[in-house]
C-alpha angles and dihedrals in degrees: 000000000000120000125186122198108199133204098357130148111233136209094192101177084217110124093210096049098035123177120335125198100200121013146131126241120206120201119194118189093332096316128107101239105170139010113188139111124268100018113183105204140127114253137182089221132019119200118199105228099177112135091016137101121223116216131171114269105272122244122221105200098191127032131145089213094176090072094067095109088058093053113165097358088122096046091128099027135118130201096282088050090049093048094047097039105034108021100035105026108030107022095066090052094061120114128201088261090056091050091050094048093047095049095040098050093034090057090047088052088054092051092045089055095048097261105133097172128049132187096210108204096201104185098154103082103147095165140349092274090059091054094049091047093050092053090044091055092054092045095050092047091060095228125145106243149166103220106210105201109214119229097192109121095227100196099044110030113046143157089253088069097040127123092167098285089288098123139028124018143254103296094205130070115265090200090064093049091045091053090054092048090052091048092052091045094052096042101048108016107047093130134041088211094087141078096257124066130184128247140162129229106199122204116283117258087231089071107021134059115251093243089063092047092050090055090050091051088051091051091051093051092046087056093047090242127152112238130225127177140166111253136187096343098129121087110216134144093254107048115224092219091208093176092051091050091049090047092053090053096047096246100130112104141134093269090067127097113190120200125220105343087183093145100042114141120233089255091053092052088052090051090059094057113111095005096101090231112151130208131217114214113207101185102174094051093040096051094041101044100044096259095132134249121327107263100223095136096047094044090050092052099044109029138040086275141290125285127194132244130191089205112177115029083182084076110024141017131269095239101131095180092057090042090054090052092050092050091047094052093043090051091048091052093049092051091051098041098086089058093052090061087060094042091250119144116221114257101184130049105242099198130023138207086250088062091050095052090049090053089055097044128017095022090051091049089052091050090052091048095244105097088120087063107035144356100093138046093251123148108252095034124107114272105253097152133164124197113207113203111226097173097094128105091257094052104034113121095036119163107266091195092061114042092164093055091045094055097045097041102036112022137074138183091282089066093062103114105165133019128189123190115192087343094306117120108233097164126036129177091352098309131102106242107183097063139033102260093193092054090048092052092049090052092051092046090054089054091045092052093047093048093047089049089054089047093054092047091053102048104281133282094312108020115216131274090038118245111261115250108195092196090066098033095051102035110026 
């Protein structure tokens, strides 16, 4: 199959190619083969790119996709609300059908918004059926994804029991959870030559003893799985120092994606240098839920570079373009803030739209372990391509000399016109084409209605009086 995109501006995120104001992109059998103006070639399909900007498919390096049916329920919630409402009240009430619907429609939401790769942090595996359903949802949606199989035993080891992993042990059998992880790995991820790849999300150090987490890291590496884990996102008097603990136990390596790291100490940032560990910054969740300030500056200085995660769609939207803009402006403010205290106006722009697009594309691909495949519009890479429509009233007049700046500063998910994954068109003229969107919405609404019914029967989203969380009562 040969596809030709004609007359498009391009923000390639390739330092050698740069930005192009009027070019053609040729895709041969799922691979970007040429990017240059005026191509004279035969093609099976020609896409008119005039008035649009081509960008690499964006990469969301941290999303709890299973929460899609609870979209927005946490719009005004903080971490204790999340733990009580999502993790303790709603998560145990999920069925395999709910997991499938959440992952299927959540992945379609990603594609619809121009996110072609997800790191699906799937930490709600109540039973084997839930795991199979979660993978099935991603597969049927046609998204590129790193499925991070959660090892938290939902029903027996919870935040309501947590004292920071400092006492007690994992009350469930790791051997049972390991057997399921191996089963999922062998059934769905036999080859790396596919859209879906296998990962492991170990238990958080805030709720599990380090000896258990070490065994889970070992399991992941025995299975050849990339690893992703929440780290240092909880503000308490006695810092957990997750990175320091992982460093002491030899767990830091380039197959590890940490999430948040908003409360890393200076020593912990230094420990990450040279390890190849990457960090997902989830600004909307972090600033809303009391997880601290997004650590773009620190991650840039001490790691291969920050990537971005949408995190909890139960709180915020999946619009990665708008999220990138928010992170950019928040990072600019933080860089300028010390000068304000001395009545000094900033003279230099600290962060650029080019930085922001890299966070959402090539840096995310590196964090997912696939930057050799995607993340930039580079000939030889797989054709994950997004066309952003700049012809609307709200985008007209955009700066043709700076496609990158135009996308980050002026566009949003509603501007995503066309999406290709691995060279296959999955969205055309603003509509998903490879699925029945109405049927997908009906399936998610059925899950939504069932979950809300369960919620009402069991005392609401946060039953009163609130469940005690020792971690917060004793340390906050």
